[in-house]
Structure formats: structure tokens, C-alpha cells
Tab-separated table of C-alpha atoms in Angstrom:
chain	number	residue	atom	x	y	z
A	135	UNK	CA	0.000	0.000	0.000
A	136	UNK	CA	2.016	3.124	-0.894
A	137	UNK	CA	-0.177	5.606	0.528
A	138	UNK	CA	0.216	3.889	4.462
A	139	UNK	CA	3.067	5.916	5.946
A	140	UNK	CA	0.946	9.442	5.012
A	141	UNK	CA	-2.998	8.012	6.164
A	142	UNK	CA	-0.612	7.147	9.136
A	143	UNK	CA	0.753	10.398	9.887
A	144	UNK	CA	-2.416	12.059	9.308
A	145	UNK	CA	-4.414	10.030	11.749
A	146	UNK	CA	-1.948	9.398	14.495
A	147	UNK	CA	-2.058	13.523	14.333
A	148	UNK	CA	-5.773	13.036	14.478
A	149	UNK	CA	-5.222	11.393	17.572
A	150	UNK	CA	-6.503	7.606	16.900
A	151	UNK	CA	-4.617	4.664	17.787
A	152	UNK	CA	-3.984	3.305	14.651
A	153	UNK	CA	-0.717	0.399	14.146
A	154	UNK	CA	0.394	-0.081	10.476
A	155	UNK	CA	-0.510	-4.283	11.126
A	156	UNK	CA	-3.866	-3.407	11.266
A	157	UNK	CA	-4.149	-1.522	8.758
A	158	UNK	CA	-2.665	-4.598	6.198
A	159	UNK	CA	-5.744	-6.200	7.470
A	160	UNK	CA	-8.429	-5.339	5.525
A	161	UNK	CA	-10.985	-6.675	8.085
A	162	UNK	CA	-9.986	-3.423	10.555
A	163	UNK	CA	-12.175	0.006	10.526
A	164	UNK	CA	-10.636	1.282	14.113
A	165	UNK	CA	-12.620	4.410	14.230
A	166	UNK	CA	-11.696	5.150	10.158
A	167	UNK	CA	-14.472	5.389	7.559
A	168	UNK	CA	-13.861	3.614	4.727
A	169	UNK	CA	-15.766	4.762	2.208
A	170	UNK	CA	-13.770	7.981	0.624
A	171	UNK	CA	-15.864	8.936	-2.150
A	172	UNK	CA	-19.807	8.962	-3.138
A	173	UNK	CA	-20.751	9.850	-7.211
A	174	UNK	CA	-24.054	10.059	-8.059
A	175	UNK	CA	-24.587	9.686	-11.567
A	176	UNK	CA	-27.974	11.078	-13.230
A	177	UNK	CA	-29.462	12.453	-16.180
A	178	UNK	CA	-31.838	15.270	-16.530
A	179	UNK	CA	-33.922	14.110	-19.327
A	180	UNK	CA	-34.916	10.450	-18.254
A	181	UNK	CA	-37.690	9.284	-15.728
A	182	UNK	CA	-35.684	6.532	-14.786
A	183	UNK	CA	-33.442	9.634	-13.009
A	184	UNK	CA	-36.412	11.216	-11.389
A	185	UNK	CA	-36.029	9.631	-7.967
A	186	UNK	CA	-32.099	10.489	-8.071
A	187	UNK	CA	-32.755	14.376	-9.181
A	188	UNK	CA	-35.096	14.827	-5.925
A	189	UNK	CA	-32.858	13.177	-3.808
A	190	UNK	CA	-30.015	15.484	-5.447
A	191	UNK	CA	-32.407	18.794	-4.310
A	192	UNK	CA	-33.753	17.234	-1.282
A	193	UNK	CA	-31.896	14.697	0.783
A	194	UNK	CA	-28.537	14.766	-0.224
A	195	UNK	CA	-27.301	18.194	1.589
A	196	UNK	CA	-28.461	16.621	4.423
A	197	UNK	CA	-26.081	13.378	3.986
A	198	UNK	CA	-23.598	15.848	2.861
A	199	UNK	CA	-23.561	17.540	6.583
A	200	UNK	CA	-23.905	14.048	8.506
A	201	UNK	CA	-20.813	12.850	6.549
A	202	UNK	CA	-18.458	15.722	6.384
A	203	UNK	CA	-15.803	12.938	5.915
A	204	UNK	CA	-16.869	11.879	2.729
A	205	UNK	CA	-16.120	13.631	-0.658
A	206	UNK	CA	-19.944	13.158	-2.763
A	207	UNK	CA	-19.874	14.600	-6.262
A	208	UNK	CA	-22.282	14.469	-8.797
A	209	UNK	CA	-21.777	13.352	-12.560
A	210	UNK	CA	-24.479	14.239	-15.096
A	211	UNK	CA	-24.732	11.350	-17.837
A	212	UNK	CA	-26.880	11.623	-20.819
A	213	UNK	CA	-29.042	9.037	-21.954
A	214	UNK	CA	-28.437	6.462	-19.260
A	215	UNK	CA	-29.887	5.133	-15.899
A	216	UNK	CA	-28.566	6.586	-12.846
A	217	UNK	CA	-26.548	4.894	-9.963
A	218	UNK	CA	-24.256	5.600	-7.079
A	219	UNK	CA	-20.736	4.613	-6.988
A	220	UNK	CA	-19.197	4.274	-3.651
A	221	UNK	CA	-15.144	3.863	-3.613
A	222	UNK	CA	-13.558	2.702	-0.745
A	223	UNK	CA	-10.375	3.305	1.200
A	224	UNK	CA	-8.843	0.190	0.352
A	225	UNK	CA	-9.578	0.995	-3.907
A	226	UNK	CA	-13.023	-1.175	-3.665
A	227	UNK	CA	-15.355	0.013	-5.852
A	228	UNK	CA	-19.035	-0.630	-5.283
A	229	UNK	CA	-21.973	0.731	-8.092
A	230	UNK	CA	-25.604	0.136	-7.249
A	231	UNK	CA	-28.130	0.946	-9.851
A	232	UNK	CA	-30.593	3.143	-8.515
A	233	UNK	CA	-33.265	3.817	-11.604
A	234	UNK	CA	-36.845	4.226	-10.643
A	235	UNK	CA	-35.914	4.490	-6.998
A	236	UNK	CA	-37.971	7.256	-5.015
A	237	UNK	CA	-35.843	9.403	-3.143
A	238	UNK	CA	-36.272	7.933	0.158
A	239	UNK	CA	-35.026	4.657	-1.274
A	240	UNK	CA	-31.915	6.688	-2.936
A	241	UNK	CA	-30.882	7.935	0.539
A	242	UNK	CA	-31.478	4.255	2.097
A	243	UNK	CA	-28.918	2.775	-0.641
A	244	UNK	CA	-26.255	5.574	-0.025
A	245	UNK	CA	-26.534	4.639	3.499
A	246	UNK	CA	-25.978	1.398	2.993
A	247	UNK	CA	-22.701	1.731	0.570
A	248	UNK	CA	-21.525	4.124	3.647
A	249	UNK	CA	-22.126	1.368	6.592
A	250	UNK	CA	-20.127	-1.336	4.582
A	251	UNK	CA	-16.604	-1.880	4.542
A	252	UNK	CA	-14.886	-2.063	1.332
A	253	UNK	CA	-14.600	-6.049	1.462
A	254	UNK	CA	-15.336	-8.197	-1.312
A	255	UNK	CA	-18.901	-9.729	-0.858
A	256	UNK	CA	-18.033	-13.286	0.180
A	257	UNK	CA	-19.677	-15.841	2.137
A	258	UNK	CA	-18.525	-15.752	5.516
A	259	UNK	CA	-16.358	-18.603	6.914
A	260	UNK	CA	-16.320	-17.363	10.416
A	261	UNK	CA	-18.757	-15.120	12.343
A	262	UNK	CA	-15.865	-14.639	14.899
A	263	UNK	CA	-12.682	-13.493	13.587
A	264	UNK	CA	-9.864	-13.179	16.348
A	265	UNK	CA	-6.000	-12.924	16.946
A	266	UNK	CA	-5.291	-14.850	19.717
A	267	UNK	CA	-8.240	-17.613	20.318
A	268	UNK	CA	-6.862	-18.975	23.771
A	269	UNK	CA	-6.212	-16.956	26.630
A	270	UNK	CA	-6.153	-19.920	28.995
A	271	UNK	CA	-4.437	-22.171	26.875
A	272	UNK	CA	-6.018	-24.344	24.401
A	273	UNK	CA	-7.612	-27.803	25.387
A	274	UNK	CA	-5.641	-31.158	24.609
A	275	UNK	CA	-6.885	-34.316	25.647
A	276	UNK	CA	-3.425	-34.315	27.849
A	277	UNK	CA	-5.410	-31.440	30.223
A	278	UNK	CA	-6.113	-32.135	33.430
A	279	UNK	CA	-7.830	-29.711	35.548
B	211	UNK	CA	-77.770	0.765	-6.380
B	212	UNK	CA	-76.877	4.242	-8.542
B	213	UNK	CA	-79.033	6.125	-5.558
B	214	UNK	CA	-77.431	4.286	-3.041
B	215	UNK	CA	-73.879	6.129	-4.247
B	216	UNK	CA	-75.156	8.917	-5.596
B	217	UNK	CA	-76.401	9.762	-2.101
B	218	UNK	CA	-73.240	7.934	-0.615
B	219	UNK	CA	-71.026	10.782	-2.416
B	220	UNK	CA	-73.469	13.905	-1.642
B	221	UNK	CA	-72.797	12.762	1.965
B	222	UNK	CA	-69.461	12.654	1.881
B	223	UNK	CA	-68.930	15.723	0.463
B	224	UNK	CA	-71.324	17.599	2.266
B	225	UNK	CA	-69.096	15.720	5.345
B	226	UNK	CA	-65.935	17.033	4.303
B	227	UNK	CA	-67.049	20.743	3.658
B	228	UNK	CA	-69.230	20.533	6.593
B	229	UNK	CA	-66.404	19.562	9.010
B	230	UNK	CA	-63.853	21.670	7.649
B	231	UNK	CA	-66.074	24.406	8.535
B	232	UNK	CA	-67.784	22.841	11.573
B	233	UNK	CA	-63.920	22.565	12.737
B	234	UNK	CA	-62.739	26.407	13.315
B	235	UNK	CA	-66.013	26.829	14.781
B	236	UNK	CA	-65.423	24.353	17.262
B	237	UNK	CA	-62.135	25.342	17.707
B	238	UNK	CA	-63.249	28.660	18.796
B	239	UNK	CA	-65.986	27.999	21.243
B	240	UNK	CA	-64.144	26.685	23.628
B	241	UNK	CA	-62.414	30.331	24.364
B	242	UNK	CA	-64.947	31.461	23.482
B	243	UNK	CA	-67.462	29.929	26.364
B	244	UNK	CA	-63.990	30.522	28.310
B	245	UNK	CA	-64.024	34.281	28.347
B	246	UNK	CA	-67.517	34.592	27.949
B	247	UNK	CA	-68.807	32.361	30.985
B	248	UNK	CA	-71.556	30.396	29.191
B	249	UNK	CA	-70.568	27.046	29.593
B	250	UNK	CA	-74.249	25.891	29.019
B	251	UNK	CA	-73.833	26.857	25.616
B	252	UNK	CA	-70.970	24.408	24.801
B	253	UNK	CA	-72.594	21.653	26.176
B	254	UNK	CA	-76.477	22.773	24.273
B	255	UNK	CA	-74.282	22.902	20.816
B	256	UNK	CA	-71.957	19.627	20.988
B	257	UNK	CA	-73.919	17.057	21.690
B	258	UNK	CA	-76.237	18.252	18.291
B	259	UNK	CA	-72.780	18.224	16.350
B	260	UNK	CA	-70.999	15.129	17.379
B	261	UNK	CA	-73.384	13.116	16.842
B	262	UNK	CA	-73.808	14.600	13.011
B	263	UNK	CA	-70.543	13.998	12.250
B	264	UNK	CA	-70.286	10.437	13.937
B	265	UNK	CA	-73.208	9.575	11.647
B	266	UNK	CA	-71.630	10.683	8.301
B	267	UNK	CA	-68.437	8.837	8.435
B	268	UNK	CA	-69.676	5.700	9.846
B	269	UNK	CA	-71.272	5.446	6.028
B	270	UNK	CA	-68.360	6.350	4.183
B	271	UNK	CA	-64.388	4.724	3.381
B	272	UNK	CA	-65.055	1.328	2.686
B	273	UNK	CA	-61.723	1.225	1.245
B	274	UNK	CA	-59.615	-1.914	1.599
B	275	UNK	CA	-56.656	0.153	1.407
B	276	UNK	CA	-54.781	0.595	5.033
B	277	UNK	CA	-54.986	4.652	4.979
B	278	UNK	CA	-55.074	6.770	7.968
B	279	UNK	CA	-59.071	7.894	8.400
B	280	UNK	CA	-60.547	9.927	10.795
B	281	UNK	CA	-63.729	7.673	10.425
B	282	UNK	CA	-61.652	4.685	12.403
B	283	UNK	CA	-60.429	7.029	15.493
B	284	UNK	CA	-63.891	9.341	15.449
B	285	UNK	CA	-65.814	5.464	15.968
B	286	UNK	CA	-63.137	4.888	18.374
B	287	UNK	CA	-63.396	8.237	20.175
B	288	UNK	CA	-67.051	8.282	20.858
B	289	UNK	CA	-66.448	9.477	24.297
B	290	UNK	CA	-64.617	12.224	23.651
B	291	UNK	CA	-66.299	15.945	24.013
B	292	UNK	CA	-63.490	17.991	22.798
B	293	UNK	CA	-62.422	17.054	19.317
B	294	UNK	CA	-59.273	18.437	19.550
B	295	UNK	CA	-58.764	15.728	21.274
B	296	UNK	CA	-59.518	13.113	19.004
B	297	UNK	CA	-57.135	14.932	16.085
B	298	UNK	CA	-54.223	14.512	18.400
B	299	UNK	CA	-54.754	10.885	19.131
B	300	UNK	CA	-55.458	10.737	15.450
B	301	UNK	CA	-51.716	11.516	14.564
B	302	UNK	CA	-50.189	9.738	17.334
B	303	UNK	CA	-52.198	6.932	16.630
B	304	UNK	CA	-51.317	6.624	12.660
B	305	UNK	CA	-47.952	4.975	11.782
B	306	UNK	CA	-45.966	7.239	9.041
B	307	UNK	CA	-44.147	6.519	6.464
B	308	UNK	CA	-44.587	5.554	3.536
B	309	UNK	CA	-42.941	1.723	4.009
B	310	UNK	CA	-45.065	1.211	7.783
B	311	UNK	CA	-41.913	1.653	9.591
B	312	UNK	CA	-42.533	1.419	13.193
B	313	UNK	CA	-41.344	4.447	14.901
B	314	UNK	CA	-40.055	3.701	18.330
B	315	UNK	CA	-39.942	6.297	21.336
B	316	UNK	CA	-36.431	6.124	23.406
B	317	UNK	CA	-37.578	4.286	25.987
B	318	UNK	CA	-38.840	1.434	23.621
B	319	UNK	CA	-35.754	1.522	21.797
B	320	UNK	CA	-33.336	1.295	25.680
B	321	UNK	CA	-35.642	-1.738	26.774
B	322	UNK	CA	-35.966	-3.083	23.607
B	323	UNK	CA	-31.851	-2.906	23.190
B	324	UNK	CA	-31.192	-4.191	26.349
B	325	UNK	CA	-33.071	-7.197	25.914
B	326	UNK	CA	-31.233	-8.310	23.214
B	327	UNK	CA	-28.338	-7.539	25.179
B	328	UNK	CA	-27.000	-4.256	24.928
B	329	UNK	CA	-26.674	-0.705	25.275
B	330	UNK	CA	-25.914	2.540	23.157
B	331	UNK	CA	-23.602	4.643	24.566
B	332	UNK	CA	-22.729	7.253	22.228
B	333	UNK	CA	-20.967	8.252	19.333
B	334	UNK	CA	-17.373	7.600	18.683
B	335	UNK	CA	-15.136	10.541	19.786
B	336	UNK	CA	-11.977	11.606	18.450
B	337	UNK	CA	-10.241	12.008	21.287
B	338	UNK	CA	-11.458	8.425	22.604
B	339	UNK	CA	-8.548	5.654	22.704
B	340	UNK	CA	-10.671	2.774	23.161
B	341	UNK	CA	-8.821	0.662	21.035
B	342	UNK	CA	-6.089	-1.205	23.381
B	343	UNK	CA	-3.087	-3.940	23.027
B	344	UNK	CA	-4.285	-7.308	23.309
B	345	UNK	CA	-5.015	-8.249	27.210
B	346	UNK	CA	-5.676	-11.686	27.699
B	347	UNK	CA	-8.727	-11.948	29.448
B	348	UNK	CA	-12.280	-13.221	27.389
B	349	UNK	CA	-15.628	-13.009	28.100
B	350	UNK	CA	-18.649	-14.949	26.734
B	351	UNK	CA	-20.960	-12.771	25.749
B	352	UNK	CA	-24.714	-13.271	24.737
B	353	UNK	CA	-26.408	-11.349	21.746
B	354	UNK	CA	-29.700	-11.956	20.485
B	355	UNK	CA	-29.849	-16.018	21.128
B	356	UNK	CA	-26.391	-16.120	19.999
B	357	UNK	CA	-23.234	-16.837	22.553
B	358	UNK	CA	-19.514	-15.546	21.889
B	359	UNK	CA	-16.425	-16.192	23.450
B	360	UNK	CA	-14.759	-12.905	22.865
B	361	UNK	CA	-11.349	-10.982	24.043
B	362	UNK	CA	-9.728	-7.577	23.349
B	363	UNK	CA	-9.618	-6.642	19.903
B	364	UNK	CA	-11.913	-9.528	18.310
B	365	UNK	CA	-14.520	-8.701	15.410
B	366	UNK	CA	-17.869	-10.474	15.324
B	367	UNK	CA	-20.563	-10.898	12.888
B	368	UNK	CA	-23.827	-10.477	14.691
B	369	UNK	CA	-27.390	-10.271	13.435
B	370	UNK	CA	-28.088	-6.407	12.449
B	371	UNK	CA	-28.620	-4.388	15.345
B	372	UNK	CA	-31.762	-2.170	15.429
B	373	UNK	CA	-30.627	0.882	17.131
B	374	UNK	CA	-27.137	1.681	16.515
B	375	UNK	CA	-25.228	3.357	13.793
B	376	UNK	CA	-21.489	2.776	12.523
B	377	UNK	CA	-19.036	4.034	15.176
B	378	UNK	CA	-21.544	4.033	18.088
B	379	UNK	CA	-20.005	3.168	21.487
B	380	UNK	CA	-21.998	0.034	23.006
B	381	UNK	CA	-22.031	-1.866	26.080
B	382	UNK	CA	-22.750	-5.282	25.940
B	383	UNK	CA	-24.392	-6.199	29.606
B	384	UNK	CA	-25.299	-10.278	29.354
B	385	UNK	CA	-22.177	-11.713	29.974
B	386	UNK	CA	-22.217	-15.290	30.813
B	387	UNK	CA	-18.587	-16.380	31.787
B	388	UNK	CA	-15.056	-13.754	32.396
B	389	UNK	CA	-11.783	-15.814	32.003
B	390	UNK	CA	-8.409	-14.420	32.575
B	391	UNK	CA	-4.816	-16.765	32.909
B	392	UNK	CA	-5.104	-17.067	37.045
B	393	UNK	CA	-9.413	-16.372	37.562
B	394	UNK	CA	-12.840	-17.913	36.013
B	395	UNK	CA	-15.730	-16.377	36.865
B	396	UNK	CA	-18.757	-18.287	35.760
B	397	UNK	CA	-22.543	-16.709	36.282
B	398	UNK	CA	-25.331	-18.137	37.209
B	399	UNK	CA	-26.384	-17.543	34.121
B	400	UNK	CA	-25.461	-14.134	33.946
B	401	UNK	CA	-22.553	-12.452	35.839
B	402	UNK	CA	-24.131	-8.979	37.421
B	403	UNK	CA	-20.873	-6.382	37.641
B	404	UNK	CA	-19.527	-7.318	34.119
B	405	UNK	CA	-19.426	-5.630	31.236
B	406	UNK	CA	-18.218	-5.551	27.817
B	407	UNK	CA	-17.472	-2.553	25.574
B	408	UNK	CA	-17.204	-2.737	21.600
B	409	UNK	CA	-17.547	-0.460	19.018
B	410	UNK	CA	-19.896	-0.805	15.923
B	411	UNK	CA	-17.738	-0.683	12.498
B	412	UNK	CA	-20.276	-1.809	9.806
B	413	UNK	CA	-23.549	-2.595	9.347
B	414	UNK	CA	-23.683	-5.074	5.898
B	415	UNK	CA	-25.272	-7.261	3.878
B	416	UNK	CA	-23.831	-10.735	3.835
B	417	UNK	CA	-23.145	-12.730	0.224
B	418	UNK	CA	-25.859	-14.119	-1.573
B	419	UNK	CA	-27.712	-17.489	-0.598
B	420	UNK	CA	-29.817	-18.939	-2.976
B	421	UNK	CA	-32.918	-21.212	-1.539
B	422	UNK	CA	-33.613	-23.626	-4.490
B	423	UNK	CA	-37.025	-25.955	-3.495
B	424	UNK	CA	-37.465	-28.892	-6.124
B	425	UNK	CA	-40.050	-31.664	-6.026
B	426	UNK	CA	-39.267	-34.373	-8.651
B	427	UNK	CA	-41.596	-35.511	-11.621
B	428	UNK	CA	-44.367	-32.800	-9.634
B	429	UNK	CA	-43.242	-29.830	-11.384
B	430	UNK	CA	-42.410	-27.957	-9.027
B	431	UNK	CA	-39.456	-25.305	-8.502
B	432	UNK	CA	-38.726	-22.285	-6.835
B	433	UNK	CA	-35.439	-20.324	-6.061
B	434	UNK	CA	-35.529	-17.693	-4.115
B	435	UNK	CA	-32.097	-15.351	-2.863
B	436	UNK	CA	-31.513	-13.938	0.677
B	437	UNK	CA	-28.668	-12.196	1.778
B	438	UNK	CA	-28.803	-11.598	5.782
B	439	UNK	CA	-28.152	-8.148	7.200
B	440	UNK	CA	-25.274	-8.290	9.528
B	441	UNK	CA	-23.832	-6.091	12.577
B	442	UNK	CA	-19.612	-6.256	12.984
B	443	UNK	CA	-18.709	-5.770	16.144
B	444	UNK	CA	-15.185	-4.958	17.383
B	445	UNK	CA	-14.563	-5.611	21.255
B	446	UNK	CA	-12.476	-2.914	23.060
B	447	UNK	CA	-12.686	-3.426	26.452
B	448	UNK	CA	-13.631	-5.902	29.355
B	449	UNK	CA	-14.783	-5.123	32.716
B	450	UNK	CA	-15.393	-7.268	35.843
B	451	UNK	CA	-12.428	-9.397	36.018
B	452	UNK	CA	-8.910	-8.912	37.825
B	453	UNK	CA	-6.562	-8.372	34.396
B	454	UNK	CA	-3.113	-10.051	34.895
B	455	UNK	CA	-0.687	-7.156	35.256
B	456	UNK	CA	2.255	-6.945	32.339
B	457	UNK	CA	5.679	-7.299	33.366
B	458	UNK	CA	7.430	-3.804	31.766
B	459	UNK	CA	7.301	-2.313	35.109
B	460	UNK	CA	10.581	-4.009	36.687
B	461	UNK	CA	13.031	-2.851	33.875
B	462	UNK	CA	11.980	1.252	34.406
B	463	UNK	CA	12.560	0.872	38.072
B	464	UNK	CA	15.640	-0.536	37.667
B	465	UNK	CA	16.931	2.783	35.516
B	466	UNK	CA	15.309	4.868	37.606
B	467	UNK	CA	17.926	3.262	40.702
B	468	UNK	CA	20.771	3.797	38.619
B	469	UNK	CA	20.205	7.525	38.121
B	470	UNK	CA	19.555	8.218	41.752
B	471	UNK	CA	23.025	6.231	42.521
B	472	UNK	CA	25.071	8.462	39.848
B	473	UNK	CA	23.494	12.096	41.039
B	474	UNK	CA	24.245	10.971	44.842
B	475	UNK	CA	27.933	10.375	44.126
B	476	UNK	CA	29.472	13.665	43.024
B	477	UNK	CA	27.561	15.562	45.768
């Protein structure tokens, strides 16, 4: 990752504990959102759009202020359907089609794309994922208590 | 049949002009009968009213559609003299939104979280350093009807949580079992003092599962997808337990010594 020593300069200014191991680990958020950047991608002439362009007058200063860390810029494309394209810290990125979506439905998807990590979406071979599994040392059959 | 909605429709709209202009009125005679002093008044003209009104939309909305009438909470509010009254109910009363989405006051929301087995604390700060070294000590920790065994720095995958949003401080109260090297503490079930804290880091969708039903030779088939809605959770912190103390101590005492013995010499 050649951008690691600068992210960790700038947050170990910021004041969060933050160790370059963890941040080779995908899996780790440690107080660090990881989705950079939001484009929303419209048109003004379709009705496939419609839903997006209210959002865009409506909702989306409003996400804007409750995520001042996150860059959101909009991208007018002719002739197509619009969608939202989150990219993520580690160079993820996620597009979700969002034609004939009201507006409230709009704001629910870019909320979504903004909860998530930027992992790849694979089944999940562990629901507990941990460093150091024994703390009391781990059972043999040679054990006795 | 034609006469029976042709005079359906007159009523209703004589109904809805009526009360909109029944509704300032009443509005008004309460302060009115207030600075005036005539409280016979108020009781000669409602009871002609209410009952008016009570009669016209007990004939009208036989909708199937789930809408928000004054007809069901006017039936409901028979009892009621003041129809201000009856409006407030009315929007208390009505679940909003456009999906049904129940809205939940705070209190719902505390008891409801803490049944399930935790508690919001607050935001994430940026001056908080929750996030420690490893300390070996683990807890087991109930969510939901699911059981952990969890330690310092651990992620889990829980079901979504309800009332929490990414980078909310929690504290997870229904712990089972604290372990450290030297101490086991085991509840009966639940240990009282102990408590766990975590931080939320994403709320997300899990992979794809596709349900696939098949009966053989009866023509029958169905696949259907489902992706689950999970909560990761990042432990921080363990209370309740004696943690084993780490041995760096000894070597800075030992400098410390050999300083004092250098400055005492030359004096």
C-alpha cells in the first residue's frame, strides 16, 4: 500500500490509535471510515433519473452535513440510468443501480454503501474473527484440571 | 344501487365541507365559552354536532386500502367531548411513512436494546482511545440467542442491530462467563458487575444465498435469494475481572535506581 506511511501520519495527528498491522488487514475500521468517495450519476432528461434528481435537491445536503468525511460529487450522464458509486479506502469500488428508486429509497442505498466496509462480498467462513483464540491455553486431551 | 352512491357521495362531500367548517367553529368555542362564561352553551351545541358527524363517516371509506381515516379514530373516540382531542390521538395513533416503519420512542428503543443484550452509549469521539493492546482476558458474551467467546480486539458478525449506527459506542451487559490466565468467573447464568465494551464498524449485507425448493416428476421449482443483514462488532474493552498485570514495570525501576546512585555520588 504506498499511501500507508501518510494516512498514518495524518491520523496518528488526528489522535486515533492506529498500528500499520492493522491496517494490512483489511478486516480493521478502528474508528476510520472507509468509504472515501460517493458519485451520483444522473441524467436530466430520463424518468428513470427522477427519484435520483429529488434526492439530489432534497436529501442529499443533508447526507452531505452528517458525513463531512466523505467527498460526494455528482456526474451528469446523458441518456443512461442513474446509480451511485461508492469507492472505498482500500480501492473497492461498489456501483448500485438506482433507476426508478424514489428518493427515500436513494438515501437508504447511499446509506448502505456508507455502513459497509470495502470487502469483497463473500460468504462468511467465520462469524468470529480473532488474533489470539486462547487466553487460557487451548484444550488437549493431555489437560487435566 | 346508482341512488345508493349517488347519495353515498353527496354525503361525503357535504361531510368534508361541513367539518372543515364545523372545525374552526369548534375550535373557537371553547375560548370562546372561556371568556364569555356560558358554559351551558358548549354543552347545548356539541352534543347536536358530534353526533352529526359520527353519523356521516360511519357510512363512508369502505376502502380496503390501510390509509389513515378519521372515520376509524372518530368510531373509536365516541367518548370524547373535545375534538381536539380526538385529532391529536389521530396523529399519534397513525404509523408514518410511507414503508409502515414502526417508529419507536427512546424508551422502547433502551428496553428493547437491552433485551437483546445491549446498550448505546454514544458516538465515537476523536479524542477516545478505546482501542487497546491485546489483554488476555475473554468473556462470553450473549447477543440476540447467539453466545460468543470474545477478548480484546476480536470482530464479530452479529445479526443487524436495530438501534445503533457505525461508530456508536456500546455496552454489551449479558455476559455469561469472564476468564483471565489465574481467575474464572462463571454466572449463574449471567454475571451482574460485568461488562463488555465494543464499538460498531459496519452494518452489511452478507453474500448471496440462494434457496432452491425442487419436487421431482411434480413440477415444481422455486429459487428464491436472501442475503442476511449483519452487525460487525469490534470488542475494546472488558470489565469485571482482575486483568493479569504486564511485566514492563521491573526494567523502568531498575533505571530509575541507577540515576539516583550516579546524582548521589558527586555531591
Amino acid at each position: 500500500m504506498f499511501d500507508t506511511p501518510l494516512t498514518d501520519l495524518l491520523l496518528a495527528y488526528a489522535g486515533f490509535e492506529y498500528s500499520i498491522f492493522d491496517y494490512c488487514d483489511t478486516m480493521s475500521q478502528r474508528g476510520v471510515w472507509q468509504l472515501k468517495k460517493l458519485v451520483v450519476s444522473y441524467c436530466n432528461w430520463g424518468g428513470s433519473s427522477r427519484g435520483v434528481r429529488e434526492f439530489m435537491e432534497s436529501k442529499l445536503p443533508a447526507f452531505k452535513e452528517s458525513n463531512p468525511q466523505l467527498e460526494v460529487e455528482t456526474k451528469h450522464i446523458g441518456g443512461q440510468h442513474p446509480h451511485l458509486e461508492g469507492i472505498y479506502r482500500n480501492k473497492n469500488e461498489r456501483t448500485v443501480c438506482v433507476r426508478n428508486m424514489t428518493p427515500e429509497e436513494v438515501l437508504e442505498c447511499a446509506t448502505k454503501l456508507r455502513n459497509s466496509l470495502g470487502r469483497k462480498v463473500v460468504k462468511l467462513k467465520t462469524r468470529h474473527v480473532t488474533k489470539h483464540p486462547s487466553v487460557q491455553g487451548t484444550w488437549t486431551t493431555a489437560l487435566k484440571l | 344501487m346508482a341512488h345508493r352512491r349517488v347519495f353515498q357521495t353527496l354525503i361525503r362531500q357535504y361531510s368534508s365541507s361541513s367539518f372543515k367548517t364545523l372545525n374552526p367553529l369548534l375550535q373557537s368555542l371553547p375560548r370562546i365559552t372561556q371568556t364569555q362564561h356560558f358554559p351551558q352553551k358548549l354543552n347545548l351545541i356539541s352534543p347536536n354536532l358530534t353526533p352529526i358527524q359520527n353519523t356521516h363517516f360511519s357510512i363512508t371509506r369502505h376502502f380496503s386500502s390501510n390509509r389513515s381515516d378519521d372515520s376509524d379514530d372518530d368510531d373509536d373516540d365516541d367518548d370524547d367531548d373535545d375534538d381536539d382531542e380526538g385529532e391529536s390521538l389521530d396523529e399519534d395513533d397513525v404509523v408514518s411513512g410511507f414503508s409502515g416503519k414502526k417508529e419507536y420512542t427512546a424508551e422502547e428503543k433502551e428496553s428493547e436494546a437491552n433485551a437483546i443484550g445491549y446498550k448505546v452509549v454514544g458516538p465515537l469521539e476523536r479524542s477516545d482511545r478505546v482501542f487497546k493492546d491485546y489483554e488476555p482476558v475473554f468473556a462470553v458474551i450473549q447477543i440476540g440467542s447467539h453466545q460468543f467467546k470474545v477478548s480484546n480486539g476480536d470482530c464479530i458478525y452479529a445479526e443487524k442491530l436495530k438501534f445503533c449506527e457505525v461508530h456508536d459506542k456500546i455496552i454489551l451487559n449479558k455476559v455469561l462467563m469472564l476468564g483471565s490466565p489465574t481467575q474464572t468467573l462463571i454466572g449463574r447464568p449471567m454475571l451482574p458487575d460485568a461488562t463488555v465494551h465494543a464499538v460498531i464498524e459496519e452494518h452489511a449485507l452478507d453474500a448471496k444465498v440462494i434457496i432452491f425448493k425442487k419436487k421431482r416428476r411434480k413440477n415444481y421449482r422455486r429459487t428464491k435469494g436472501h442475503r442476511q443483514e449483519l452487525t460487525k462488532i469490534r470488542i475494546t474493552d472488558i470489565q469485571g475481572i482482575e486483568k493479569p498485570v504486564t511485566q514492563v514495570v521491573p526494567e523502568k525501576i531498575k533505571k530509575t535506581v541507577k540515576k539516583v546512585e550516579k546524582v548521589a555520588v558527586p555531591a
